[in-house]
PDB file of C-alpha atoms in Angstrom:
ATOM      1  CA  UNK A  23       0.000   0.000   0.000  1.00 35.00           C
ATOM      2  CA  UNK A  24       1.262   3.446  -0.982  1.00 40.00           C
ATOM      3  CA  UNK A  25       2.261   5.332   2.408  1.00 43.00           C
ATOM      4  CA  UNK A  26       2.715   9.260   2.018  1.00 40.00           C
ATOM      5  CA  UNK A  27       3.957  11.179   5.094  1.00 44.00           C
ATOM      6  CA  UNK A  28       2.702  14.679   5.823  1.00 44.00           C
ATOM      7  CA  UNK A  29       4.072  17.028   3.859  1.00 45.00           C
ATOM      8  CA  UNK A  30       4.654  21.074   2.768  1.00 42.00           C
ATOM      9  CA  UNK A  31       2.276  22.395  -0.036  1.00 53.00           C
ATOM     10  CA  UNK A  32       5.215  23.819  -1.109  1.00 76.00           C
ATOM     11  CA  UNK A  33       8.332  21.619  -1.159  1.00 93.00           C
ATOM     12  CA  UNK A  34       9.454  17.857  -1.432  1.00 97.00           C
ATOM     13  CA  UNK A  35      12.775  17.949   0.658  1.00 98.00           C
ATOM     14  CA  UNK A  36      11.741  18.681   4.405  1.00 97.00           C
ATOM     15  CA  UNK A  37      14.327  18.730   7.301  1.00 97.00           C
ATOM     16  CA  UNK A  38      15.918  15.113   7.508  1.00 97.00           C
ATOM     17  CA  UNK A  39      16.099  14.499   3.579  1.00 98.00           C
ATOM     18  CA  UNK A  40      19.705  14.409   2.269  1.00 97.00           C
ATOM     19  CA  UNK A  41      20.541  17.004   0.053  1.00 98.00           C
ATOM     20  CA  UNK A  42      21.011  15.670  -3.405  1.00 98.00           C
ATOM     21  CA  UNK A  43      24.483  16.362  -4.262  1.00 98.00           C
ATOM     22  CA  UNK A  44      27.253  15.305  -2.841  1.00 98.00           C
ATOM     23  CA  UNK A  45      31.083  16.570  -3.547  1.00 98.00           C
ATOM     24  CA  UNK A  46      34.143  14.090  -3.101  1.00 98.00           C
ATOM     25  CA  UNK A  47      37.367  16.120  -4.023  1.00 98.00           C
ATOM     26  CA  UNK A  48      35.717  19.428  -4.959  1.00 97.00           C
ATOM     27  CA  UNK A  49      38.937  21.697  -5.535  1.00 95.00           C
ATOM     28  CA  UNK A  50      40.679  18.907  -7.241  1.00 96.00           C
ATOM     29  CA  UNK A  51      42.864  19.798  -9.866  1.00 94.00           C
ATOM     30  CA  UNK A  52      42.610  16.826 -12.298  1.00 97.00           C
ATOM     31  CA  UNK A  53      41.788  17.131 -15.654  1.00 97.00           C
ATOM     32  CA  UNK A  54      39.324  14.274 -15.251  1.00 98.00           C
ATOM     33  CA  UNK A  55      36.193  15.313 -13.880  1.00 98.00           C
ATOM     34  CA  UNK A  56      33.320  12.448 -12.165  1.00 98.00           C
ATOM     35  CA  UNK A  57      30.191  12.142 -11.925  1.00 98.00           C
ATOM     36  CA  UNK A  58      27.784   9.317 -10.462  1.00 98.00           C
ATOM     37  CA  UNK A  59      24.237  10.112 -11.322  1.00 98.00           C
ATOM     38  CA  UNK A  60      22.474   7.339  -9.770  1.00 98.00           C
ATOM     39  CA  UNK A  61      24.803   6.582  -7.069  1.00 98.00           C
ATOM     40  CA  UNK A  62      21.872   6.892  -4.213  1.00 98.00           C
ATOM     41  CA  UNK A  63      18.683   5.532  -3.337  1.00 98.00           C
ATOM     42  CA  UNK A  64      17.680   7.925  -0.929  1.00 98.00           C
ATOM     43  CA  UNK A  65      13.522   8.680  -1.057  1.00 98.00           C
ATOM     44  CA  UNK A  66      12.313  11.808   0.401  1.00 98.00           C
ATOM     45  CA  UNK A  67       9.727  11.630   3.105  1.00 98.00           C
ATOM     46  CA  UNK A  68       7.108  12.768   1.713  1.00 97.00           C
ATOM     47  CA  UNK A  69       6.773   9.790  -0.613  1.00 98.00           C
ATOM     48  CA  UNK A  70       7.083   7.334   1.888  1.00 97.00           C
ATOM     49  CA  UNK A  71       8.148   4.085  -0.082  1.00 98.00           C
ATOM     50  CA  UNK A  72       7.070   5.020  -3.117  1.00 98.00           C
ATOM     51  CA  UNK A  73       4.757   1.943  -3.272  1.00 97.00           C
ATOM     52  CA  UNK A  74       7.029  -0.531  -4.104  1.00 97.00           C
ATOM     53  CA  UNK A  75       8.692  -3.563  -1.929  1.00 97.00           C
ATOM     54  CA  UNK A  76      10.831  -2.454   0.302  1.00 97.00           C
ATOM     55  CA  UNK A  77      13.201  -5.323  -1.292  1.00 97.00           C
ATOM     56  CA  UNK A  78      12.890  -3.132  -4.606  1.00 97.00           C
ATOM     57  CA  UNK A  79      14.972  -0.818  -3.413  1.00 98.00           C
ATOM     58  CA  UNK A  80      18.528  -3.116  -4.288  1.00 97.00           C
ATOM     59  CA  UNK A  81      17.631  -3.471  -7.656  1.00 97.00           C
ATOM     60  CA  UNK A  82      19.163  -1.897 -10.718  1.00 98.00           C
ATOM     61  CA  UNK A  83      15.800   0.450 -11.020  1.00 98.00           C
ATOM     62  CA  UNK A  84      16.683   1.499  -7.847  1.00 98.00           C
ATOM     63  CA  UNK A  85      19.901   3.024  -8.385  1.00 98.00           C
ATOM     64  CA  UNK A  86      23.286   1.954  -9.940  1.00 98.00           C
ATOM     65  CA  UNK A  87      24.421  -0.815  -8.014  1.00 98.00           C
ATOM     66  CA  UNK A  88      28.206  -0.679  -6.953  1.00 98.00           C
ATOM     67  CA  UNK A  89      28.722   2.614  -9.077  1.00 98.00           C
ATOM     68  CA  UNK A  90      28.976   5.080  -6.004  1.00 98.00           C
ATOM     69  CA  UNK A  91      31.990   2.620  -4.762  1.00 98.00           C
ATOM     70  CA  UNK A  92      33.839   2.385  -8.130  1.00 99.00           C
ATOM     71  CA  UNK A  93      33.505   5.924  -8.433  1.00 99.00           C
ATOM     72  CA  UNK A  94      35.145   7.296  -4.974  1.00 98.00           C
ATOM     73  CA  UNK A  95      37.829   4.494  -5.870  1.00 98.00           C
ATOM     74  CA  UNK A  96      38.256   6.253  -9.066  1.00 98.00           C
ATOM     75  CA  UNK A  97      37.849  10.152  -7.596  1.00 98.00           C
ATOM     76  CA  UNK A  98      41.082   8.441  -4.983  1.00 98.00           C
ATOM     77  CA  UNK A  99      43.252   6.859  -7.718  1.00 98.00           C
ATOM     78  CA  UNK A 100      43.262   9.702 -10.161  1.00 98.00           C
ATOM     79  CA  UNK A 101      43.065  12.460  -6.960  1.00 98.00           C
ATOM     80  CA  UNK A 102      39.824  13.692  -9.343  1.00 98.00           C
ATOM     81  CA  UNK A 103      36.740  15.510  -8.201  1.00 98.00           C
ATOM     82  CA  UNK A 104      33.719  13.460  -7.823  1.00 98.00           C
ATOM     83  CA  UNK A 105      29.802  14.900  -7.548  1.00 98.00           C
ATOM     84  CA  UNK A 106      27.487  12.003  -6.332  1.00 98.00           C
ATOM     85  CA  UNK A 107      23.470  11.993  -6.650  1.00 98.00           C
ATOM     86  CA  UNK A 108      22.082  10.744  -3.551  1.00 98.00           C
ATOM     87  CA  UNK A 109      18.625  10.318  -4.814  1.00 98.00           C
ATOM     88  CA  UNK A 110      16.825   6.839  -6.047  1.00 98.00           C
ATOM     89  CA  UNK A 111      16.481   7.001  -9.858  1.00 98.00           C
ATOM     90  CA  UNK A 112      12.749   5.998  -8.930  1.00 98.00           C
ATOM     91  CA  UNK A 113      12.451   9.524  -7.418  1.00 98.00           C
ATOM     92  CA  UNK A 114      13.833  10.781 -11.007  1.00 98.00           C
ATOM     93  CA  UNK A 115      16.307   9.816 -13.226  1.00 98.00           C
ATOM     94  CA  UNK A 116      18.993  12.634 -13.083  1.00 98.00           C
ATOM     95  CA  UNK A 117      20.423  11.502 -16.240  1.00 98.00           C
ATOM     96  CA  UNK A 118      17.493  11.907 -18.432  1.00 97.00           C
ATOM     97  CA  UNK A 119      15.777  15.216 -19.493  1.00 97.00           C
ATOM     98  CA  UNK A 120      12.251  16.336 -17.969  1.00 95.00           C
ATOM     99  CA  UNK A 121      10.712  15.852 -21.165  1.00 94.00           C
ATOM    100  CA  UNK A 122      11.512  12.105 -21.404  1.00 95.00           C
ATOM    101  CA  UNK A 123       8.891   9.595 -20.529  1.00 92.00           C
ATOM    102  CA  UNK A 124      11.467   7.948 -18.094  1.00 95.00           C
ATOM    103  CA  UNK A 125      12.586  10.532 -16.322  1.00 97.00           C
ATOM    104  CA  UNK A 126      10.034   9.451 -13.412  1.00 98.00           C
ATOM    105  CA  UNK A 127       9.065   6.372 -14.446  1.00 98.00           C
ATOM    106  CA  UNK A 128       5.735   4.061 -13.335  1.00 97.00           C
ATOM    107  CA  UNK A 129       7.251   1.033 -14.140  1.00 97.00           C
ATOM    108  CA  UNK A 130      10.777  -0.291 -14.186  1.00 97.00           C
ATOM    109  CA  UNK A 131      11.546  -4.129 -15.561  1.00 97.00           C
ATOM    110  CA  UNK A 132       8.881  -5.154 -14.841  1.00 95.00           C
ATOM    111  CA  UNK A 133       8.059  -2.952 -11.129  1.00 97.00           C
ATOM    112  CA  UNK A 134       5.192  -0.632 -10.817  1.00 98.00           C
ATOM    113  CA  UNK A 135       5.890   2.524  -8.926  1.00 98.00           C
ATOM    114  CA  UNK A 136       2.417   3.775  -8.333  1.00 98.00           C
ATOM    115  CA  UNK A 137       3.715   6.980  -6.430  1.00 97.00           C
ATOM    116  CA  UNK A 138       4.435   7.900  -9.706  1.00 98.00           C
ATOM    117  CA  UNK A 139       1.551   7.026 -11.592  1.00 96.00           C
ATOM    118  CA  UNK A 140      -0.792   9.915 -12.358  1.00 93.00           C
ATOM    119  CA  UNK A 141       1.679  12.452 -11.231  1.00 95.00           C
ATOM    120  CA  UNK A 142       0.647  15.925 -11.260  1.00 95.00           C
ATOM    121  CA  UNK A 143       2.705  18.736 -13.112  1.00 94.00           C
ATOM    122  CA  UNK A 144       3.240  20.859 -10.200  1.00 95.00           C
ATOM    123  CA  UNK A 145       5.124  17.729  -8.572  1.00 96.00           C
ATOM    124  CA  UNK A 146       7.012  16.763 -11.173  1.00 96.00           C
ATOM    125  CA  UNK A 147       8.670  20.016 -11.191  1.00 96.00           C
ATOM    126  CA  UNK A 148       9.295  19.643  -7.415  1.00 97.00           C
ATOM    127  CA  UNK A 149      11.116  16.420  -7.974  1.00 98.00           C
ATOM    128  CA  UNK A 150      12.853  18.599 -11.027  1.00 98.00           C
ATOM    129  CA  UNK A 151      14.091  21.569  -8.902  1.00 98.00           C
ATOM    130  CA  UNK A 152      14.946  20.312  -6.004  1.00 98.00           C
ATOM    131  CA  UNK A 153      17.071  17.356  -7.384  1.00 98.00           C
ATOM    132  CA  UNK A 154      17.971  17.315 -10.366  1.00 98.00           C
ATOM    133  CA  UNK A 155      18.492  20.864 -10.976  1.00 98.00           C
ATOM    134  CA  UNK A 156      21.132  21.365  -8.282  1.00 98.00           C
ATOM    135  CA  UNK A 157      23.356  18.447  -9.411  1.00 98.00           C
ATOM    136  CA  UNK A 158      23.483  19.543 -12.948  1.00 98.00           C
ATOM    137  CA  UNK A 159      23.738  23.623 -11.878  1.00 98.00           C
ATOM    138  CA  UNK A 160      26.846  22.160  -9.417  1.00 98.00           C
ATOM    139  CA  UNK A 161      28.785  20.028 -12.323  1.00 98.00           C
ATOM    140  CA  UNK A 162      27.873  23.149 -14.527  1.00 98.00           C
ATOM    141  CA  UNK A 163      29.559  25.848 -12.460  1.00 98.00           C
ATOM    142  CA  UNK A 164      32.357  23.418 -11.772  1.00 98.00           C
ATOM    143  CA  UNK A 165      33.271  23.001 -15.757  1.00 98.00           C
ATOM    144  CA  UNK A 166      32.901  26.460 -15.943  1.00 97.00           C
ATOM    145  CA  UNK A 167      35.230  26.958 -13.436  1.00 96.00           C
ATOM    146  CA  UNK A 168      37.396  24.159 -14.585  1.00 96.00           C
ATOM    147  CA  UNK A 169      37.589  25.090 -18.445  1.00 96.00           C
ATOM    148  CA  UNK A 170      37.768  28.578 -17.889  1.00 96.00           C
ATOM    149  CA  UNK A 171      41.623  27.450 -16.196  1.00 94.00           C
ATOM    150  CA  UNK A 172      42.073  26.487 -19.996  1.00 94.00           C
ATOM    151  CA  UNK A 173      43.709  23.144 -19.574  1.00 91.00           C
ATOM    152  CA  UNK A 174      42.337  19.817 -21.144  1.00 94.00           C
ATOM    153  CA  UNK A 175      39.129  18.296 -19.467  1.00 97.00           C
ATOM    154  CA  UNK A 176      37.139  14.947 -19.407  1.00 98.00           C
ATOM    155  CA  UNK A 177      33.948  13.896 -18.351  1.00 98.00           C
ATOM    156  CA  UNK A 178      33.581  10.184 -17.160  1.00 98.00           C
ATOM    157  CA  UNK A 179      29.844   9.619 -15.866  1.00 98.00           C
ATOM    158  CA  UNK A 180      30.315   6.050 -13.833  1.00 99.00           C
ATOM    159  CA  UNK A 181      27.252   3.774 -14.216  1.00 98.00           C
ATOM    160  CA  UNK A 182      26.448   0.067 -13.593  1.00 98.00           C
ATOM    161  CA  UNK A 183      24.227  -2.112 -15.361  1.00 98.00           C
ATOM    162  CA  UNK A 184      22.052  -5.526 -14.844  1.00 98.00           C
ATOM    163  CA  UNK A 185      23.318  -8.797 -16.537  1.00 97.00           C
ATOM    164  CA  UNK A 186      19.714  -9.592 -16.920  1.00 97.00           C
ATOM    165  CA  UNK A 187      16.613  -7.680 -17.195  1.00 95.00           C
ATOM    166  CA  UNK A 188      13.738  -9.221 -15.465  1.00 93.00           C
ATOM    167  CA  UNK A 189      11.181  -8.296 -17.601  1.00 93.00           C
ATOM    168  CA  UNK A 190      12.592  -9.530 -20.833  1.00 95.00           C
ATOM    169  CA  UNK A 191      14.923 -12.083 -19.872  1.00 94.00           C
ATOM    170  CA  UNK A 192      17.596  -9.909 -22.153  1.00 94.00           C
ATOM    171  CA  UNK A 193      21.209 -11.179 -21.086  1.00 96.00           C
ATOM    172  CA  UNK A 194      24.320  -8.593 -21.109  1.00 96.00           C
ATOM    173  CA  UNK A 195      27.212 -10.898 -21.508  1.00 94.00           C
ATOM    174  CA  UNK A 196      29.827  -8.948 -20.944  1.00 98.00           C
ATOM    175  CA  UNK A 197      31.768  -6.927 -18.201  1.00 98.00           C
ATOM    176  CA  UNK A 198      32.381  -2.986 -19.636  1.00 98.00           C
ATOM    177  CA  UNK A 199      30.272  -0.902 -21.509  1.00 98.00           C
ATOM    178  CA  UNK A 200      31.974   2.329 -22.897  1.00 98.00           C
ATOM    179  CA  UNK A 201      29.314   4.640 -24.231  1.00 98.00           C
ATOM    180  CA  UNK A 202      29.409   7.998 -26.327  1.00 98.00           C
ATOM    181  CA  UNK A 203      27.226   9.639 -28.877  1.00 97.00           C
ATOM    182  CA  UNK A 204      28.160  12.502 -31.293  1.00 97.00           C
ATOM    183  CA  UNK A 205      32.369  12.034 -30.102  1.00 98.00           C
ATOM    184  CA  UNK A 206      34.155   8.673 -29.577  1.00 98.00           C
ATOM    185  CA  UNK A 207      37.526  10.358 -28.406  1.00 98.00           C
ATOM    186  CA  UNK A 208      37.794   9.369 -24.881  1.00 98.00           C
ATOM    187  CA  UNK A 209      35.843   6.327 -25.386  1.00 98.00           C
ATOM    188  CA  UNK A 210      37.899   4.778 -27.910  1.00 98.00           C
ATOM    189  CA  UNK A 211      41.161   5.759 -26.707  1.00 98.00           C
ATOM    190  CA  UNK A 212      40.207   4.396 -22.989  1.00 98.00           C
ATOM    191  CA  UNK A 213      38.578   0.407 -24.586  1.00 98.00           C
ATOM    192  CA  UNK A 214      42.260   0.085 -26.495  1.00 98.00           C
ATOM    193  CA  UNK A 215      44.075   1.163 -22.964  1.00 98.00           C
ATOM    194  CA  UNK A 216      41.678  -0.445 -20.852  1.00 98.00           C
ATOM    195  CA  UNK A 217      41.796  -3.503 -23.382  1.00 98.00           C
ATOM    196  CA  UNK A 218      45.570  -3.893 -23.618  1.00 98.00           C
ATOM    197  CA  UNK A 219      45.958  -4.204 -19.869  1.00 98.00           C
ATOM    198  CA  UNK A 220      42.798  -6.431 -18.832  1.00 98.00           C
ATOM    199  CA  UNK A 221      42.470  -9.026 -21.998  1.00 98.00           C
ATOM    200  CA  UNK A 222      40.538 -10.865 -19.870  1.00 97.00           C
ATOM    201  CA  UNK A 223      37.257  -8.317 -20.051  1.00 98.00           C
ATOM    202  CA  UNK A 224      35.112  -8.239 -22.759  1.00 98.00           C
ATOM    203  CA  UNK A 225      34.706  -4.518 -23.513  1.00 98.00           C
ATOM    204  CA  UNK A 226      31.845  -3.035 -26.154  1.00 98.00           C
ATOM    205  CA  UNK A 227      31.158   0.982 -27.103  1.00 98.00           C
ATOM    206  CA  UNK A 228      27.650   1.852 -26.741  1.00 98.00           C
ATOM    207  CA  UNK A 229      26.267  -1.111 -25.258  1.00 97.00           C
ATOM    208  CA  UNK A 230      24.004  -1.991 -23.319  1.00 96.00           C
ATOM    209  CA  UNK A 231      22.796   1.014 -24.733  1.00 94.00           C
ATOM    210  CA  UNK A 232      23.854   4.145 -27.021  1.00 93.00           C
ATOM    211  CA  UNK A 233      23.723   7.865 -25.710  1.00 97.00           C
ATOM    212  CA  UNK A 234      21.568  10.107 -27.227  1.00 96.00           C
ATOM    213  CA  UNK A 235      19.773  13.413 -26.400  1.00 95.00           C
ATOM    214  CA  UNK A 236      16.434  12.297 -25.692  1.00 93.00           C
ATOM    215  CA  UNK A 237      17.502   9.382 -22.743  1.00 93.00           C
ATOM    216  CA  UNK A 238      20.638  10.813 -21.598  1.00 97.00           C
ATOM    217  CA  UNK A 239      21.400  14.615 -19.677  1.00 98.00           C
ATOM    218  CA  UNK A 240      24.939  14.551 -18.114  1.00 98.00           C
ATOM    219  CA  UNK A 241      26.628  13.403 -21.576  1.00 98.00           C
ATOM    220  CA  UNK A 242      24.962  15.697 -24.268  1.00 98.00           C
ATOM    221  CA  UNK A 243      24.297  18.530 -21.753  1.00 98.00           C
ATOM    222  CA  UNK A 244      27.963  18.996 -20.170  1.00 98.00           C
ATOM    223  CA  UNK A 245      30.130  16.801 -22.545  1.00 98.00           C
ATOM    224  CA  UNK A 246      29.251  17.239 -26.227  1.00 98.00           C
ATOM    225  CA  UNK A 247      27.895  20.951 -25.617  1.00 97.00           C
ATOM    226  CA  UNK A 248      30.751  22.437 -24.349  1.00 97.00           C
ATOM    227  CA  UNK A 249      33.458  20.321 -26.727  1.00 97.00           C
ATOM    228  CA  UNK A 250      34.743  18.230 -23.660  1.00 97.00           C
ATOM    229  CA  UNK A 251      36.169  14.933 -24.448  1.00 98.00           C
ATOM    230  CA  UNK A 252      33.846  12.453 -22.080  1.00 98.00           C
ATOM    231  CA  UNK A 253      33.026   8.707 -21.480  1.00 98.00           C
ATOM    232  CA  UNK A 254      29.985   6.998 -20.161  1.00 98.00           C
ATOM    233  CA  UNK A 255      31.222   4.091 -18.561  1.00 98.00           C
ATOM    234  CA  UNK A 256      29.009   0.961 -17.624  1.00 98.00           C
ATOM    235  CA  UNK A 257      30.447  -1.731 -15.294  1.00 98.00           C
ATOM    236  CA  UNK A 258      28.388  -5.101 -15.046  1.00 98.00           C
ATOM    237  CA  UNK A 259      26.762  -4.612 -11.947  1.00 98.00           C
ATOM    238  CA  UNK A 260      27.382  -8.070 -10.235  1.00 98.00           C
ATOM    239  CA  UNK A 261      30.914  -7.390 -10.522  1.00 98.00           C
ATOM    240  CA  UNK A 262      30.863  -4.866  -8.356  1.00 98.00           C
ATOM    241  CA  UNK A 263      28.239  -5.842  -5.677  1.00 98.00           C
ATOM    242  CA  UNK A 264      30.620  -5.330  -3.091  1.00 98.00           C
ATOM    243  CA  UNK A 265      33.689  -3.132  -1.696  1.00 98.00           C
ATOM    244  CA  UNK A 266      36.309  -6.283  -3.244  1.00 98.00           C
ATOM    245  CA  UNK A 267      34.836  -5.622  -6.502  1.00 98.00           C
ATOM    246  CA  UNK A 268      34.454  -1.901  -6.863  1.00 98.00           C
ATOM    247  CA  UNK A 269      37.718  -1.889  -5.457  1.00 98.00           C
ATOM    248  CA  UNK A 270      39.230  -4.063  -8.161  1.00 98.00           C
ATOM    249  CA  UNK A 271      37.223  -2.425 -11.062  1.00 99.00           C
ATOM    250  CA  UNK A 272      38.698   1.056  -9.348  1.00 98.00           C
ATOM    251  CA  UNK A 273      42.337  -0.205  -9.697  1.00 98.00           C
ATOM    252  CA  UNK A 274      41.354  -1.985 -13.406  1.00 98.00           C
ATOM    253  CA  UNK A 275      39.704   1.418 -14.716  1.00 98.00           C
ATOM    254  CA  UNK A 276      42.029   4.418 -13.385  1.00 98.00           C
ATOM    255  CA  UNK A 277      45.144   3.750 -14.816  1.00 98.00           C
ATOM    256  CA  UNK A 278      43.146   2.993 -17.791  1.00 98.00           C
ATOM    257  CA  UNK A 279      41.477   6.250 -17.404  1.00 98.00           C
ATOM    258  CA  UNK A 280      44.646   8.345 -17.184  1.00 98.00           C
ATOM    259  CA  UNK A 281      46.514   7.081 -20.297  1.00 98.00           C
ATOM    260  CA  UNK A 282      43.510   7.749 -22.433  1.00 98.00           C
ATOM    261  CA  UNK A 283      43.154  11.175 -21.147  1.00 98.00           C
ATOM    262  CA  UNK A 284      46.643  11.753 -21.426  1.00 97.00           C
ATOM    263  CA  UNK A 285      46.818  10.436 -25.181  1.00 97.00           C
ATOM    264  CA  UNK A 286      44.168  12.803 -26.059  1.00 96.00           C
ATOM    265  CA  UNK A 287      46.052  15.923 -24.354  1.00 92.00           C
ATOM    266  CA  UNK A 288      49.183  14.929 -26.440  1.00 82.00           C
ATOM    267  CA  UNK A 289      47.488  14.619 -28.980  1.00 77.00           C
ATOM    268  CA  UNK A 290      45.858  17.741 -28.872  1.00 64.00           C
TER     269      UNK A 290
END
């Protein structure tokens, strides 16, 4: 049964919510620059449990699994500034625009989320504002601040993904996923580094999926935009389940990370 707490006519974050961004790094110097969109799985009050199982909540349509721990290995190999969402991607996706029909979704493989079903326009933009908005407005100012030092920059957005989707039965059989759009710099420069020292991973570009405007914000928005070199990067999530294996997917991916990005600044 849906359970809603009392809440302001006004706002969805009350006192005791998180605040949605969190900074790991912030004055880092690094040309490499992190972010972790669906890192949390935090729910705000007011929506109680959204309707959904409380068991839901440790799935991949909850959040990224093992992401957030990959990526704070990565911010503290490469000494790189990390912003985390702390936010369940049942709340709203941060990575996706408004406008797209999964941005707050009522059903994910398979799981109905009936806080979200009927939802009225007034709290959709609530959910807008007062999460996504900040992240983006916070990795915004800190490109700005970043590129306007005029030294080379790159995006890596750290994701996880399912090996199987419960709805479909569809079977990822394979460990990395390096995913682009409109510029394949950084990705294909980081499979052949990331290839040459782990030949026992099976790495694919754009799989399981393939950026694109309309289902992905962080990549088109503050990568191909601005002319930064960037990488969407999708480890299989059962890899990294725990701290051994977002550890070891830290220490496979950084120095990975760091010869690609320096390739492309010599090569610049």
């Amino acid at each position: 049964m849906l359970r809603f707490a009392d809440r302001d006519t006004t706002r969805l974050l009350q006192t005791g919510d998180p605040e949605p961004v969190e900074w790991i790094n912030a004055a880092s110097g690094s040309t490499i620059f992190l972010t972790c969109e669906h890192a949390g799985r935090a729910i705000p009050a007011a929506l109680g449990d959204l309707g959904i199982a409380a068991g839901e909540m440790d799935r991949h349509i909850a959040y990224d699994v093992g992401a957030e721990g990959v990526a704070r290995g990565l911010a503290e190999r490469l000494d790189a500034a990390l912003i985390l969402q702390r936010y369940s991607r049942l709340v709203i996706d941060c990575n996706r625009p408004l406008e797209a029909k999964d941005c707050i979704v009522t059903q994910s493989d398979g799981t109905v989320v009936p806080a979200n079903a009927d939802i009225a326009d007034r709290d959709r933009s609530r959910r807008y504002v007062e999460i996504h908005q900040p992240l983006h407005e916070a990795i915004a100012t800190a490109l700005d601040q970043r590129q306007a030092r005029g030294k080379p920059l790159f995006l890596v957005s750290v994701h996880s993904f399912t090996p199987v989707m419960r709805a479909t039965g569809a079977v990822r059989d394979f460990e990395l996923g390096l995913l682009y759009n409109r510029d394949a710099r950084l990705a294909e420069q980081l499979a052949k580094a990331f290839r040459a020292a782990n030949p026992d991973v099976t790495v694919k570009l754009n799989a399981p999926y393939h950026v694109d405007d309309v289902s992905d914000f962080t990549i088109p928005v503050h990568g191909e935009r601005r002319g930064i070199a960037h990488v969407l990067i999708e480890v299989r999530n059962d890899l990294i389940t725990n701290a051994r294996g977002q550890e070891e997917w830290a220490d496979r991916l950084a120095p990975a990370l760091r010869l690609a990005a320096d390739n492309l600044e010599g090569n610049a």
